[in-house]
Short mmCIF file of C-alpha atoms in Angstrom, two decimals:
data_model
loop_
_atom_site.label_atom_id
_atom_site.label_comp_id
_atom_site.label_asym_id
_atom_site.label_seq_id
_atom_site.Cartn_x
_atom_site.Cartn_y
_atom_site.Cartn_z
CA MET A 1 84.00 119.11 56.19
CA THR A 2 81.02 117.36 54.62
CA ILE A 3 80.55 115.19 57.74
CA ARG A 4 80.55 118.29 59.98
CA ILE A 5 77.88 119.97 57.84
CA MET A 6 75.67 116.85 57.92
CA PHE A 7 76.03 116.63 61.70
CA ALA A 8 75.09 120.32 62.11
CA VAL A 9 71.99 119.85 59.93
CA LEU A 10 70.98 116.77 61.93
CA LEU A 11 71.46 118.64 65.22
CA LEU A 12 69.31 121.55 64.03
CA SER A 13 66.61 119.12 62.94
CA ILE A 14 66.54 117.47 66.37
CA LEU A 15 66.47 120.83 68.15
CA GLY A 16 63.59 121.85 65.94
CA CYS A 17 61.45 118.97 67.15
CA SER A 18 58.93 120.18 69.71
CA ASP A 19 59.16 116.87 71.60
CA PHE A 20 62.86 117.45 72.15
CA ILE A 21 62.39 120.98 73.45
CA HIS A 22 59.27 119.97 75.42
CA PRO A 23 59.77 116.27 76.20
CA VAL A 24 56.71 114.09 76.84
CA LYS A 25 56.19 113.37 80.51
CA SER A 26 57.05 109.83 81.48
CA THR A 27 54.19 107.54 82.38
CA PRO A 28 54.06 107.00 86.14
CA GLU A 29 54.99 103.52 87.25
CA PRO A 30 51.86 101.50 88.04
CA THR A 31 51.08 100.58 91.60
CA GLU A 32 50.70 96.96 92.58
CA TYR A 33 46.94 97.48 92.69
CA SER A 34 46.62 99.25 89.33
CA PHE A 35 48.77 96.63 87.58
CA ASN A 36 46.66 93.76 88.91
CA TYR A 37 43.45 95.58 87.98
CA TRP A 38 44.82 96.04 84.45
CA LEU A 39 45.88 92.39 84.27
CA LEU A 40 42.48 91.07 85.35
CA GLN A 41 40.70 93.27 82.82
CA ARG A 42 42.68 91.58 80.05
CA GLN A 43 43.12 88.02 81.29
CA TYR A 44 40.33 87.04 83.68
CA LEU A 45 38.11 84.47 82.03
CA TYR A 46 34.70 85.50 83.36
CA GLU A 47 34.12 88.93 81.78
CA GLU A 48 30.73 89.46 83.42
CA GLU A 49 32.47 89.90 86.79
CA LEU A 50 34.90 92.60 85.68
CA SER A 51 32.44 95.46 86.18
CA ASN A 52 32.37 94.59 89.89
CA LEU A 53 36.09 95.28 90.33
CA PRO A 54 36.92 98.65 91.95
CA GLU A 55 39.32 100.50 89.65
CA GLU A 56 41.10 102.15 92.58
CA GLY A 57 42.06 100.69 95.91
CA ASP A 58 44.85 99.83 98.30
CA SER A 59 44.45 96.10 98.87
CA VAL A 60 45.26 93.66 96.07
CA GLN A 61 43.95 90.84 98.26
CA ILE A 62 40.52 92.50 98.45
CA LEU A 63 40.59 93.00 94.68
CA TYR A 64 41.02 89.26 94.10
CA LYS A 65 38.49 88.33 96.78
CA THR A 66 35.89 90.24 94.76
CA LEU A 67 36.17 87.48 92.12
CA LYS A 68 33.92 84.43 92.37
CA ASP A 69 36.51 82.02 90.97
CA PRO A 70 38.25 80.47 94.02
CA TYR A 71 41.25 79.41 91.93
CA THR A 72 42.21 82.91 90.82
CA ILE A 73 44.33 84.11 93.71
CA TYR A 74 47.10 86.62 94.35
CA ILE A 75 50.49 85.65 95.76
CA PRO A 76 52.80 88.57 96.62
CA PRO A 77 56.27 88.54 95.03
CA SER A 78 57.95 87.87 98.38
CA LYS A 79 56.12 84.54 98.65
CA SER A 80 56.02 83.54 94.99
CA GLU A 81 59.13 81.32 95.04
CA ALA A 82 57.88 79.39 98.08
CA ALA A 83 54.46 79.02 96.42
CA VAL A 84 56.01 77.58 93.26
CA ILE A 85 58.04 75.07 95.27
CA SER A 86 54.98 74.09 97.29
CA SER A 87 52.73 73.63 94.25
CA THR A 88 55.37 71.85 92.17
CA THR A 89 57.07 69.57 94.68
CA SER A 90 56.34 67.74 97.93
CA MET A 91 59.71 68.77 99.33
CA ILE A 92 59.99 69.23 103.10
CA GLU A 93 63.26 70.74 104.31
CA GLY A 94 64.70 69.46 107.58
CA ASP A 95 62.34 66.63 108.48
CA VAL A 96 62.38 63.00 109.63
CA GLY A 97 59.60 61.94 107.25
CA MET A 98 56.55 61.07 109.33
CA ARG A 99 52.97 62.15 110.03
CA TYR A 100 51.26 61.99 113.37
CA GLU A 101 47.95 61.61 115.19
CA THR A 102 47.27 62.88 118.69
CA ASN A 103 44.95 61.30 121.26
CA ASN A 104 45.07 63.20 124.54
CA ASN A 105 43.26 60.37 126.29
CA LEU A 106 46.48 58.34 126.19
CA ASP A 107 49.46 58.73 128.52
CA HIS A 108 51.69 59.20 125.47
CA PRO A 109 49.33 60.85 122.98
CA ILE A 110 51.45 61.00 119.79
CA SER A 111 51.17 58.08 117.39
CA ILE A 112 52.66 57.75 113.92
CA SER A 113 50.06 57.74 111.16
CA ARG A 114 52.41 57.65 108.14
CA VAL A 115 56.07 56.83 107.56
CA TYR A 116 57.66 58.05 104.32
CA PRO A 117 59.76 55.13 103.00
CA GLN A 118 62.54 57.32 101.58
CA GLY A 119 62.85 59.59 104.62
CA PRO A 120 65.06 59.05 107.69
CA ALA A 121 62.20 57.35 109.58
CA GLY A 122 61.48 55.00 106.70
CA LYS A 123 65.13 54.08 106.27
CA ALA A 124 65.33 53.36 110.00
CA ARG A 125 62.21 51.13 109.68
CA ILE A 126 60.17 53.00 112.26
CA PRO A 127 56.79 51.20 112.45
CA ARG A 128 53.59 52.87 111.41
CA HIS A 129 51.10 53.25 114.31
CA GLY A 130 53.89 53.20 116.88
CA ARG A 131 53.57 55.65 119.79
CA ILE A 132 56.32 58.16 120.53
CA ILE A 133 57.33 57.89 124.19
CA GLU A 134 60.36 60.19 124.24
CA ALA A 135 62.17 62.59 121.93
CA ASN A 136 65.76 63.49 122.76
CA ASP A 137 65.28 62.07 126.28
CA ILE A 138 62.20 64.25 126.94
CA GLU A 139 59.09 62.26 127.79
CA LEU A 140 56.09 63.30 125.70
CA THR A 141 52.99 63.30 127.88
CA GLY A 142 49.94 65.49 128.40
CA GLU A 143 48.29 68.11 126.23
CA ASN A 144 51.59 69.82 125.39
CA ALA A 145 53.21 66.65 124.05
CA LYS A 146 52.81 67.58 120.38
CA ALA A 147 54.01 71.14 120.89
CA THR A 148 57.06 69.84 122.72
CA TYR A 149 57.74 67.31 119.99
CA ASP A 150 57.38 69.95 117.23
CA SER A 151 59.86 72.19 119.03
CA ILE A 152 62.41 69.38 119.24
CA ILE A 153 61.95 68.56 115.54
CA ASN A 154 62.24 72.22 114.53
CA TYR A 155 65.41 73.01 116.47
CA SER A 156 67.35 69.75 116.57
CA LYS A 157 69.32 68.33 113.65
CA LYS A 158 69.62 64.94 115.33
CA VAL A 159 66.50 63.40 116.87
CA ASN A 160 66.42 60.30 119.06
CA LEU A 161 62.96 58.76 119.37
CA LEU A 162 61.84 56.11 121.84
CA ILE A 163 58.88 54.37 120.21
CA ALA A 164 56.50 51.78 121.61
CA TYR A 165 54.99 49.23 119.22
CA GLN A 166 53.27 45.90 119.90
CA GLY A 167 54.55 45.69 123.46
CA ASP A 168 58.17 46.58 122.70
CA THR A 169 60.01 49.89 122.91
CA THR A 170 62.87 50.76 120.57
CA LEU A 171 65.22 53.73 120.39
CA TYR A 172 65.70 55.15 116.89
CA LYS A 173 68.48 57.64 116.14
CA LEU A 174 67.60 59.92 113.23
CA GLU A 175 69.20 62.86 111.46
CA LYS A 176 66.94 65.30 109.65
CA GLU A 177 67.25 65.81 105.91
CA THR A 178 65.29 67.18 102.97
CA VAL A 179 62.42 64.78 102.40
CA TYR A 180 60.21 64.36 99.35
CA ALA A 181 56.89 63.20 100.75
CA PRO A 182 54.73 60.68 98.89
CA THR A 183 51.44 61.95 97.48
CA VAL A 184 49.84 58.53 96.91
CA PHE A 185 48.98 56.32 99.89
CA VAL A 186 47.41 52.85 99.90
CA ASP A 187 45.35 51.39 102.74
CA THR A 188 43.20 48.25 102.97
CA LEU A 189 39.97 48.59 104.98
CA TYR A 190 37.38 46.04 106.12
CA GLU A 191 39.76 43.14 105.65
CA ASP A 192 38.94 39.99 107.66
CA LYS A 193 41.01 36.96 106.67
CA ASP A 194 39.20 34.69 109.12
CA LYS A 195 35.90 35.39 107.37
CA GLY A 196 37.43 35.35 103.90
CA CYS A 197 36.81 39.07 103.38
CA PRO A 198 39.61 40.53 101.22
CA GLY A 199 38.79 44.11 102.10
CA ILE A 200 38.63 47.25 99.99
CA VAL A 201 41.76 49.04 98.85
CA PHE A 202 41.69 52.83 99.26
CA VAL A 203 44.21 54.69 97.10
CA SER A 204 44.50 58.23 98.49
CA ILE A 205 45.84 60.80 96.03
CA GLU A 206 46.67 63.90 98.05
CA ALA A 207 47.98 66.21 95.31
CA PHE A 208 49.11 66.34 91.68
CA LYS A 209 52.76 67.36 91.83
CA ILE A 210 55.62 67.07 89.36
CA VAL A 211 58.34 66.11 91.89
CA THR A 212 57.45 63.91 94.86
CA ALA A 213 58.86 60.74 96.39
CA ASP A 214 59.02 59.67 92.74
CA GLN A 215 61.39 62.39 91.61
CA ASP A 216 61.21 61.38 87.94
CA SER A 217 57.45 61.31 87.35
CA GLY A 218 55.84 62.79 90.44
CA THR A 219 52.34 61.82 91.57
CA TYR A 220 51.67 60.08 88.27
CA GLY A 221 54.77 57.95 88.74
CA GLU A 222 53.71 56.97 92.26
CA LEU A 223 50.26 55.86 91.09
CA LYS A 224 51.54 54.03 88.01
CA SER A 225 54.17 52.22 90.06
CA TYR A 226 51.48 51.01 92.45
CA LEU A 227 49.16 49.88 89.64
CA ASP A 228 51.98 48.11 87.77
CA SER A 229 52.93 46.19 90.93
CA THR A 230 49.35 45.03 91.62
CA THR A 231 48.06 43.92 88.21
CA SER A 232 46.92 40.60 89.68
CA ASP A 233 45.04 42.22 92.59
CA LYS A 234 41.31 41.67 91.97
CA ARG A 235 40.06 43.48 95.05
CA VAL A 236 37.78 46.51 94.82
CA ARG A 237 39.86 49.69 94.72
CA VAL A 238 38.67 53.18 95.50
CA LEU A 239 40.48 56.33 94.39
CA ASP A 240 40.19 58.78 97.26
CA LEU A 241 40.61 62.43 96.22
CA ARG A 242 39.17 64.02 99.34
CA ASN A 243 41.04 67.16 100.48
CA ASN A 244 43.15 67.09 97.31
CA PRO A 245 43.84 70.77 96.50
CA GLY A 246 44.72 70.05 92.85
CA GLY A 247 48.01 70.71 91.11
CA HIS A 248 49.57 70.40 87.68
CA ILE A 249 47.20 69.64 84.83
CA SER A 250 49.80 67.46 83.09
CA GLN A 251 49.82 65.16 86.10
CA CYS A 252 46.02 65.00 86.20
CA ILE A 253 45.75 64.13 82.50
CA ASP A 254 48.46 61.47 82.64
CA MET A 255 46.79 59.84 85.63
CA ALA A 256 43.31 59.96 84.10
CA ASP A 257 44.75 58.36 80.97
CA LEU A 258 45.62 55.29 83.06
CA PHE A 259 41.89 54.60 83.44
CA ALA A 260 40.09 56.17 80.47
CA LYS A 261 40.10 54.26 77.18
CA GLU A 262 38.54 57.00 75.04
CA GLY A 263 36.99 60.44 75.16
CA THR A 264 38.20 63.93 75.98
CA LEU A 265 40.27 64.08 79.14
CA SER A 266 40.67 67.84 79.30
CA SER A 267 39.58 71.02 77.51
CA ARG A 268 40.90 74.53 77.86
CA ARG A 269 39.50 78.05 77.56
CA TRP A 270 41.39 81.32 77.87
CA ARG A 271 40.92 85.02 77.31
CA SER A 272 43.44 87.69 76.41
CA ILE A 273 43.01 91.20 74.96
#
């Protein structure tokens, strides 16, 4: 009996609350635009720009283009997973592991500019700077050679390439796989052994990614491996960062630490209200 009385009193108390009889209206769910506007107002580092942002609008892309900082961008949810993979890894799904150059002045215009050692092409020992004569028995000539080659690569799991190099032609039989591309490349320029010129070593660092051809240590691991294997090399070396879009700060700091003996490598500022 006592429990029933206590329950009745509690029920009357709840019914007596005006919020129960007249419930508060739920807050409308924010639109994609209003949420991003709210987020920028609280997180964007350069406060002086915030007054330029239109509070209402339809295009989130236009909202972010109003900002002067080129590194603050918007990626829609449908593309966020692909963007994370692209910025974190150098993974290429379904590839033979090569890069190309095209010279339409040649009968067979496609030449191989890079071969990834751990990809199918590298394992088959396809030579760098070889010219691709045929792909899957289709001769690659004329202005449409690259488009034809790309179509064969995109739609064929197995790819047979006839490649000309130093006067010989060789048929290579490849099967596409997931390839982790290197992000560090080494080239020697201006070398002339006859004149005793050792040349200049260019070390191209194309990105700063966590997982690359070196799947344990990423771009940093690639660079460190190269430096460790050439400690006796006294030639001039140039670090080439042209067209490098950036990447993970941890990679940048670790790589800078290979060269800097002292001083601040990185500092950070943030804003949140």
